[in-house]
Short mmCIF file of C-alpha atoms in Angstrom, two decimals:
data_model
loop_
_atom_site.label_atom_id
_atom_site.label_comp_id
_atom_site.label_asym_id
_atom_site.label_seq_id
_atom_site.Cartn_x
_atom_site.Cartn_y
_atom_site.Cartn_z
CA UNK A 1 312.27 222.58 69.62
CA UNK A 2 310.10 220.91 67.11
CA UNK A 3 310.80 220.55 63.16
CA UNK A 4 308.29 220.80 60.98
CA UNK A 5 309.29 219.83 57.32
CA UNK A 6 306.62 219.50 54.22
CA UNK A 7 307.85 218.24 50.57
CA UNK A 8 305.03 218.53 48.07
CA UNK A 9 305.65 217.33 44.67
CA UNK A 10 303.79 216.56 42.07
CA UNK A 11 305.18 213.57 41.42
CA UNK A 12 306.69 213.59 44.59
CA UNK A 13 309.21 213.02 46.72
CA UNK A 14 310.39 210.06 48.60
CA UNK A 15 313.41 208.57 51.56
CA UNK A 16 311.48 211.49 54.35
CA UNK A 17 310.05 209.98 56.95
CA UNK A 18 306.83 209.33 56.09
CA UNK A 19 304.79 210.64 58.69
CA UNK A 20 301.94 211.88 57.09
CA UNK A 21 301.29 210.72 53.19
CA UNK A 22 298.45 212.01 51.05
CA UNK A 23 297.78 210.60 47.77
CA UNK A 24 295.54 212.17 45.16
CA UNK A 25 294.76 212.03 41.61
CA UNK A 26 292.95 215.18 39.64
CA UNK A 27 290.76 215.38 37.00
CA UNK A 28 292.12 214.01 33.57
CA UNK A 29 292.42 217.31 32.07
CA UNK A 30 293.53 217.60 28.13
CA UNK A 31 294.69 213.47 28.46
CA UNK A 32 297.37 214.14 31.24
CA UNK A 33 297.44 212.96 34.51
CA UNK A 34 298.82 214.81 37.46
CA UNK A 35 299.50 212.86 40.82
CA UNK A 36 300.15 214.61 43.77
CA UNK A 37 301.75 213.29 47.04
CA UNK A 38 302.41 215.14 50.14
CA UNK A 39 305.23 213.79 52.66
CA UNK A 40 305.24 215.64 55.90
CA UNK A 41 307.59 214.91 58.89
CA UNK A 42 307.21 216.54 62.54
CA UNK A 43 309.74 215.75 65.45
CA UNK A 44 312.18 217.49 68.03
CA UNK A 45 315.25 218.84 66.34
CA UNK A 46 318.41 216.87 67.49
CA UNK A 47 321.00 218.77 65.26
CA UNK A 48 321.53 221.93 63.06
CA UNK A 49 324.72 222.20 60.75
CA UNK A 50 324.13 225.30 59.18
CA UNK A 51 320.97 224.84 56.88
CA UNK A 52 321.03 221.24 57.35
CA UNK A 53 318.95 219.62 60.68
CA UNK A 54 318.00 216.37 61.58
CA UNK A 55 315.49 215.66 63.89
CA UNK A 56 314.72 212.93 66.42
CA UNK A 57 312.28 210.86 63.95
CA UNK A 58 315.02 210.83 61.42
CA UNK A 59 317.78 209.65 63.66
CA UNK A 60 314.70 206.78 64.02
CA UNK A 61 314.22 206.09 60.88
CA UNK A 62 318.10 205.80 60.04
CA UNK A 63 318.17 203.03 63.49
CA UNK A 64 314.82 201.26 62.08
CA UNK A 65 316.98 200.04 59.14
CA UNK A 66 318.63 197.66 61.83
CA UNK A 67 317.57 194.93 63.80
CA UNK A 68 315.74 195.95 66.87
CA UNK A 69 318.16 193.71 69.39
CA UNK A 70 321.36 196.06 67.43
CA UNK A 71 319.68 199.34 68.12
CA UNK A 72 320.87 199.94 71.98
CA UNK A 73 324.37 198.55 71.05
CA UNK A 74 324.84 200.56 67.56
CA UNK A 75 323.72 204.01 69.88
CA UNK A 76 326.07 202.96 72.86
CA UNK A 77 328.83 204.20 71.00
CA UNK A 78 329.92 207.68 70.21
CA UNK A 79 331.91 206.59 67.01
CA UNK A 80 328.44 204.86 65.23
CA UNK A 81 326.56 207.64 66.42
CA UNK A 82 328.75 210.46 64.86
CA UNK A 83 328.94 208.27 61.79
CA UNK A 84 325.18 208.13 61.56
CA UNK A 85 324.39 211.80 61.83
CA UNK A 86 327.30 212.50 59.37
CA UNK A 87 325.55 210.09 56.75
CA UNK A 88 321.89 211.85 57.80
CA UNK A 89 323.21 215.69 57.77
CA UNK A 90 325.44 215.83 54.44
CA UNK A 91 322.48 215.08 51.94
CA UNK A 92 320.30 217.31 54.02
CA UNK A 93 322.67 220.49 53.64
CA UNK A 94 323.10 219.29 50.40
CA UNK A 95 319.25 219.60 49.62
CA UNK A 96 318.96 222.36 51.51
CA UNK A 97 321.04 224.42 49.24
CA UNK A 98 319.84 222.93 46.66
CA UNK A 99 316.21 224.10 47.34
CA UNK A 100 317.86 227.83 47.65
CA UNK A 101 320.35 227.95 44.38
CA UNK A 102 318.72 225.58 42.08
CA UNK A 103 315.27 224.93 42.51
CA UNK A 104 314.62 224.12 38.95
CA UNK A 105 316.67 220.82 39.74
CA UNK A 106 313.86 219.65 42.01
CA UNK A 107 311.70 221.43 39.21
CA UNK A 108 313.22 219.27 36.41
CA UNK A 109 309.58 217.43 35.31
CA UNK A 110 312.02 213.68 35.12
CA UNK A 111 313.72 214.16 38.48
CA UNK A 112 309.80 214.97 40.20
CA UNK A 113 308.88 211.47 38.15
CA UNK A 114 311.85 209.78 39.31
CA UNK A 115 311.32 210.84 43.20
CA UNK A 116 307.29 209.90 42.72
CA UNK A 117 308.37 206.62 41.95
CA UNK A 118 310.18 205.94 45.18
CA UNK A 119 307.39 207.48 47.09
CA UNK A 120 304.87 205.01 45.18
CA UNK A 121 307.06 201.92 46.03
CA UNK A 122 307.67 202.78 49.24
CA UNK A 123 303.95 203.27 50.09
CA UNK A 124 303.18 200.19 48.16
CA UNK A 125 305.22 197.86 50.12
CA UNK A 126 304.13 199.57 53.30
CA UNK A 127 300.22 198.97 52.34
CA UNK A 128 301.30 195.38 51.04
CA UNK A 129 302.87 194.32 54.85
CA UNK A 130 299.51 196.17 56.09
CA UNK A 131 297.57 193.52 54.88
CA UNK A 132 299.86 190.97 55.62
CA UNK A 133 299.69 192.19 59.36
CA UNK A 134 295.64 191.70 59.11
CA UNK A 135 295.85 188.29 57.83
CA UNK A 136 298.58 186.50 59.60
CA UNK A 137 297.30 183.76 61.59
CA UNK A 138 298.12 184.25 65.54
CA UNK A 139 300.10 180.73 65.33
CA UNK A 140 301.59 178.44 62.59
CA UNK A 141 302.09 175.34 64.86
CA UNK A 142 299.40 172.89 62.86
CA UNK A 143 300.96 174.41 59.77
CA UNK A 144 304.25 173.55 60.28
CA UNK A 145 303.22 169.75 61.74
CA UNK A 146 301.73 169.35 58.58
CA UNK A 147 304.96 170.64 56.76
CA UNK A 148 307.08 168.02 58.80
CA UNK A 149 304.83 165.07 57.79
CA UNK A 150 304.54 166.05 54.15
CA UNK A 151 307.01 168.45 52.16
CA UNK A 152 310.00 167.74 54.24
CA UNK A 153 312.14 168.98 51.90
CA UNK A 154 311.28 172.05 52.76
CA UNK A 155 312.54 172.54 55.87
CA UNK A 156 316.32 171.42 54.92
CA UNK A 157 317.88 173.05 57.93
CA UNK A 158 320.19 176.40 56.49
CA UNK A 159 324.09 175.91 55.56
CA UNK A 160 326.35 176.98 57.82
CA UNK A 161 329.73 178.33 58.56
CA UNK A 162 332.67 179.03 61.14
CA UNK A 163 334.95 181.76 59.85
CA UNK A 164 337.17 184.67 60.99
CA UNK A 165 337.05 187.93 59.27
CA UNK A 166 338.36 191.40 59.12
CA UNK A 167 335.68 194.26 58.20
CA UNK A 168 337.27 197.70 56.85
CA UNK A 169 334.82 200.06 56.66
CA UNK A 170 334.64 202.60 53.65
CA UNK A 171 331.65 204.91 55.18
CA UNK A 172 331.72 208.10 56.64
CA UNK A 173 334.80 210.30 56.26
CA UNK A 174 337.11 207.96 55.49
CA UNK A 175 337.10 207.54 51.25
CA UNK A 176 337.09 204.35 49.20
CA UNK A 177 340.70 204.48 48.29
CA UNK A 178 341.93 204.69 52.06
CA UNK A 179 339.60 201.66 52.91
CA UNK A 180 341.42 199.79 49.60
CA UNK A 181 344.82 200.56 51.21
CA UNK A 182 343.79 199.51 54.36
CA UNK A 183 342.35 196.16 53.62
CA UNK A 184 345.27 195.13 51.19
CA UNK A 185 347.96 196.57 53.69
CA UNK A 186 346.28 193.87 56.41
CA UNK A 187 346.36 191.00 53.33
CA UNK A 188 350.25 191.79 52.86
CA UNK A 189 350.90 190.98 56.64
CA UNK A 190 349.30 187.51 56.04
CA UNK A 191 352.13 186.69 54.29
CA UNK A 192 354.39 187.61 56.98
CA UNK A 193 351.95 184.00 58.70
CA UNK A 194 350.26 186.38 61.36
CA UNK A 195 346.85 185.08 62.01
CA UNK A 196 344.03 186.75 60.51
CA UNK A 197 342.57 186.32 64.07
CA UNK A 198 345.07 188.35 65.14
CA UNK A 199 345.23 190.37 62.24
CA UNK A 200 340.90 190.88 62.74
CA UNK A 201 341.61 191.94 66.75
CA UNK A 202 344.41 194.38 65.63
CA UNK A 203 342.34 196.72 62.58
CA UNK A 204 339.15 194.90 62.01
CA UNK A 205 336.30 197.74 62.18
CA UNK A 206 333.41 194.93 62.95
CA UNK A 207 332.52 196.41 66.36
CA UNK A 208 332.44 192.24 67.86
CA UNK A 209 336.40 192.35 66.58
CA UNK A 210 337.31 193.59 70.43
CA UNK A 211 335.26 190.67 71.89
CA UNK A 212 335.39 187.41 69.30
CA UNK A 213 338.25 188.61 67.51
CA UNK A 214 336.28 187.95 63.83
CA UNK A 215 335.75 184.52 64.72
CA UNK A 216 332.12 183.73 64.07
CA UNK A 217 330.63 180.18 64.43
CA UNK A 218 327.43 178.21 63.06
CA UNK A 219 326.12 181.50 61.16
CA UNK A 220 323.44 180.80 59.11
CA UNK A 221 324.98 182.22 55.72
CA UNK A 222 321.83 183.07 54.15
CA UNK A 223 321.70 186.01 57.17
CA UNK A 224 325.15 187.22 55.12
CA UNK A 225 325.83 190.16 53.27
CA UNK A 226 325.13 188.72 49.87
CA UNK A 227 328.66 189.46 48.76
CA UNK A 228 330.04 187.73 52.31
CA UNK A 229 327.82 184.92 51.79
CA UNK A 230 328.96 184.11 48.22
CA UNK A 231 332.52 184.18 49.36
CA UNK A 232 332.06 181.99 52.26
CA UNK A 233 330.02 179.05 50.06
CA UNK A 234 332.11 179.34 47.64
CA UNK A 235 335.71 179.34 49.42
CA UNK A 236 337.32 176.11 50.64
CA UNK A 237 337.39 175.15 54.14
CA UNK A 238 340.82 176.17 55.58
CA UNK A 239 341.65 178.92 52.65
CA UNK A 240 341.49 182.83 53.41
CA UNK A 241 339.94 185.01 50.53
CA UNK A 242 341.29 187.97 48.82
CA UNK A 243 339.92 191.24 50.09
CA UNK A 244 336.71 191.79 48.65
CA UNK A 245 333.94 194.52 48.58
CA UNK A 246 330.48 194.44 49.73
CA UNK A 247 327.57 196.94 51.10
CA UNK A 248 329.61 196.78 54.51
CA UNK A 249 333.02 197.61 53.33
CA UNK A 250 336.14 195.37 52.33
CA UNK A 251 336.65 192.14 53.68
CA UNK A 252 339.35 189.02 54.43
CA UNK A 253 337.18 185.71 55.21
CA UNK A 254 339.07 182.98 56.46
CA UNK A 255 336.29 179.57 55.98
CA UNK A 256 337.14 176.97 59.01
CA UNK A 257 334.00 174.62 58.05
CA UNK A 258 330.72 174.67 56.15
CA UNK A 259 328.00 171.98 57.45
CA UNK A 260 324.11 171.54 57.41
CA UNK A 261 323.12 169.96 60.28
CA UNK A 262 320.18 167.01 59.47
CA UNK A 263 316.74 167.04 59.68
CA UNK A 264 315.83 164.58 63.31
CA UNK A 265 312.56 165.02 64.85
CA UNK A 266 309.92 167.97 64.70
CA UNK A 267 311.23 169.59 67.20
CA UNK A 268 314.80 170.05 66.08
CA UNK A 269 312.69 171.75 63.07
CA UNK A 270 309.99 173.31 65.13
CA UNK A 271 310.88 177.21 64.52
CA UNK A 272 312.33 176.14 60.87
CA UNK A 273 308.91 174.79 60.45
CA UNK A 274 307.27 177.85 61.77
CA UNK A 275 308.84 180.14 59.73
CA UNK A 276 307.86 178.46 56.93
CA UNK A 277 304.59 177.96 57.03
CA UNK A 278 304.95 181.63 57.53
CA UNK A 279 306.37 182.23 54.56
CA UNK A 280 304.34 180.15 52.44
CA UNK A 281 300.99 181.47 53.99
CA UNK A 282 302.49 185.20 53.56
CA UNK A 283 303.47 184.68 49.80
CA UNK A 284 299.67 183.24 49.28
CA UNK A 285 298.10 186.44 50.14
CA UNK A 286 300.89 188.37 48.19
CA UNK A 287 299.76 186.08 45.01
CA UNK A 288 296.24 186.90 46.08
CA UNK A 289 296.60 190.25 45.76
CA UNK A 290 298.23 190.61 42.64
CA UNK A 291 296.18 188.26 40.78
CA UNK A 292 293.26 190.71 41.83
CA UNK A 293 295.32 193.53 40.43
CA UNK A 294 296.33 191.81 37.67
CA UNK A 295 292.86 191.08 36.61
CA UNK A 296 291.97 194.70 36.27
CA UNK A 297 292.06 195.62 32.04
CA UNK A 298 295.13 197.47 30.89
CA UNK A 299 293.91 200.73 28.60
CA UNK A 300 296.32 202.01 26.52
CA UNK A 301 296.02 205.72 26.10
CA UNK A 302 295.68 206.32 22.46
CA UNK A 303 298.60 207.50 20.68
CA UNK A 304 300.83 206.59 24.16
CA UNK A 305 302.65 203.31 22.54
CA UNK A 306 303.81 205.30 19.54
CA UNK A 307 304.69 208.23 21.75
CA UNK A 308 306.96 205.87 23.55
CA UNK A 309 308.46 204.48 20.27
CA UNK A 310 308.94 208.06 18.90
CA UNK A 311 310.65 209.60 21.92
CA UNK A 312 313.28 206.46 21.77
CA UNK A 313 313.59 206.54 18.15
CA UNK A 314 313.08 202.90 18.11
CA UNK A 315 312.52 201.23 14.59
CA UNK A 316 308.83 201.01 13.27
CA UNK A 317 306.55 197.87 14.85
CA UNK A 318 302.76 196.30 14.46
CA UNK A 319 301.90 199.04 17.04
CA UNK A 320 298.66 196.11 17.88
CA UNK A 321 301.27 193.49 18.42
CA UNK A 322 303.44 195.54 20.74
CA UNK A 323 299.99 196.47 22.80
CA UNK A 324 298.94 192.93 22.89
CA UNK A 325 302.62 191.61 23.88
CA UNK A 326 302.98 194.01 26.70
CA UNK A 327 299.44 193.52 28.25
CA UNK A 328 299.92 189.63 28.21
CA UNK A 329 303.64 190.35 29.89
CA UNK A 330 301.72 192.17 32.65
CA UNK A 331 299.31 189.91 33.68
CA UNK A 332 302.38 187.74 33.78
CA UNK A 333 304.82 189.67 36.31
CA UNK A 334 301.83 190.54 38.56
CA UNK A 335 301.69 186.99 39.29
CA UNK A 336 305.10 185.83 39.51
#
């Protein structure tokens, strides 16, 4: 069976699948602007909870947030996969009845701005690697020689770190409060001087726990969850952490060593090297392109500065000032 789903708004809405995307822009009409996008999505149904369904592409889009090497292992098992469909199918019941008993909350004129804004950034970024894709070079290896002779410095080889850790999860059906308990119950036994090996093979939720028992070595801790990576520079080797949150769930870390391995010859660098003339070559074009942007002359709308200041109630300014301040301010973040 195959789902058909269309969200017009005007603004409009974003986080569908964005199969097909129209943008258009009418006629000024009485100094207003009114932007229309159209998001349509078309794919087998996988699953219907009442008014709520989720379709193949979505249970795609939901795996496309993941590396593509984690993507056969994350579907392998049942327990991921039910968690998945619960986090896809709630919001969708949830809009679904929304759309039936209170359509003038989708209505509301600032909730259609804020969901046009999502759309726009998402279909920015998506044009933005477009280019990209058109103007990366087929291979970096002169590039990167060239880095190795001259700007060494930039291809300092990442920090890394051996550690052991225990991963709570607080997604799903299980609430934030349970996944508190959980995490501090395990930090009480550490007291009792159980291992937090041990301790990670017992209740740890990471789905390696079974096989490495939380025990990870030389991982590049810039790959970290931000909050997992701050922990782990910042605790000493040897020490265990207090259970901390982060986009994963609750956490022990237990540091064993922190090292940077030094820079030898080009070819212990090669891929480093790579990736950075990579980098360097994709953040040229990005500057590219928003100096080009930036270029273009801001026009104020008459009357829309004070409108702004009137709405907010904010204190009387030199109105010519303000203009001039925020149009230098823009050419300036376009090319940061």
């Amino acid at each position: 069976m195959l789902l058909l789903n269309k969200i017009v708004c005007a603004p409009a809405l974003a986080g569908a699948v964005l199969l097909a995307c129209a943008i258009g822009t009418d006629a000024v009409i009485a100094e207003t602007v009114s932007d229309r996008i159209e998001i349509e999505r078309e794919s087998e149904l996988f699953l219907r909870r009442g008014d709520g369904t989720v379709s193949q592409i979505d249970v795609d889009a939901y795996l496309a947030r993941l590396p593509p090497h984690h993507r056969a292992l994350f579907i392998s098992s049942p327990d991921r996969i039910a968690t998945a469909l619960g986090e896809l199918m709630t919001p969708r019941q949830l809009a679904a009845e929304a759309r039936e008993e209170a359509p003038e909350l989708i209505a509301d004129p600032l909730f259609q701005a804020q969901m046009y804004q999502a759309a726009i950034v998402q279909i920015a970024e998506r044009y933005m690697t477009h280019i990209w894709e058109q103007e990366r070079l087929d291979d970096y290896g002169d590039q990167a020689e060239e880095l190795y002779l001259v700007r060494k410095d930039l291809l300092r080889l990442p920090q890394r770190a051996d550690f052991t850790h225990v991963l709570i999860r607080s997604a799903g059906t299980r609430g934030e409060l349970d996944a508190m308990k959980s995490i501090f119950n395990i930090y009480e036994l550490l007291a009792e001087e159980r291992p937090l090996a041990e301790l990670a093979a017992e209740y740890s939720e990471d789905p390696q726990a079974e096989h490495n028992s939380g025990r990870y070595d030389g991982v590049d801790i810039d790959s970290l969850d931000k909050a997992v990576a701050e922990v782990v520079r910042q605790l000493p080797p040897g020490e265990i952490s207090q259970p901390f949150r982060s986009e994963l769930g609750w956490h022990i870390v237990e540091l064993h060593r922190r090292y940077r391995r030094e820079i030898g010859s080009f070819d212990q660098v090669r891929e480093r090297a790579l990736e950075v003339a990579e980098q360097r070559h994709r953040s040229a074009v990005r500057e590219r392109i928003l100096r080009r942007l930036s270029r273009q002359e801001n026009e104020f709308q008459p009357g829309a500065v004070e409108s702004l200041l009137t709405r907010y109630e904010t204190s009387e300014q030199d109105i010519e000032k303000l203009k001039s301040d925020i149009a230098s301010r823009l050419v300036g973040e376009q090319q940061e």
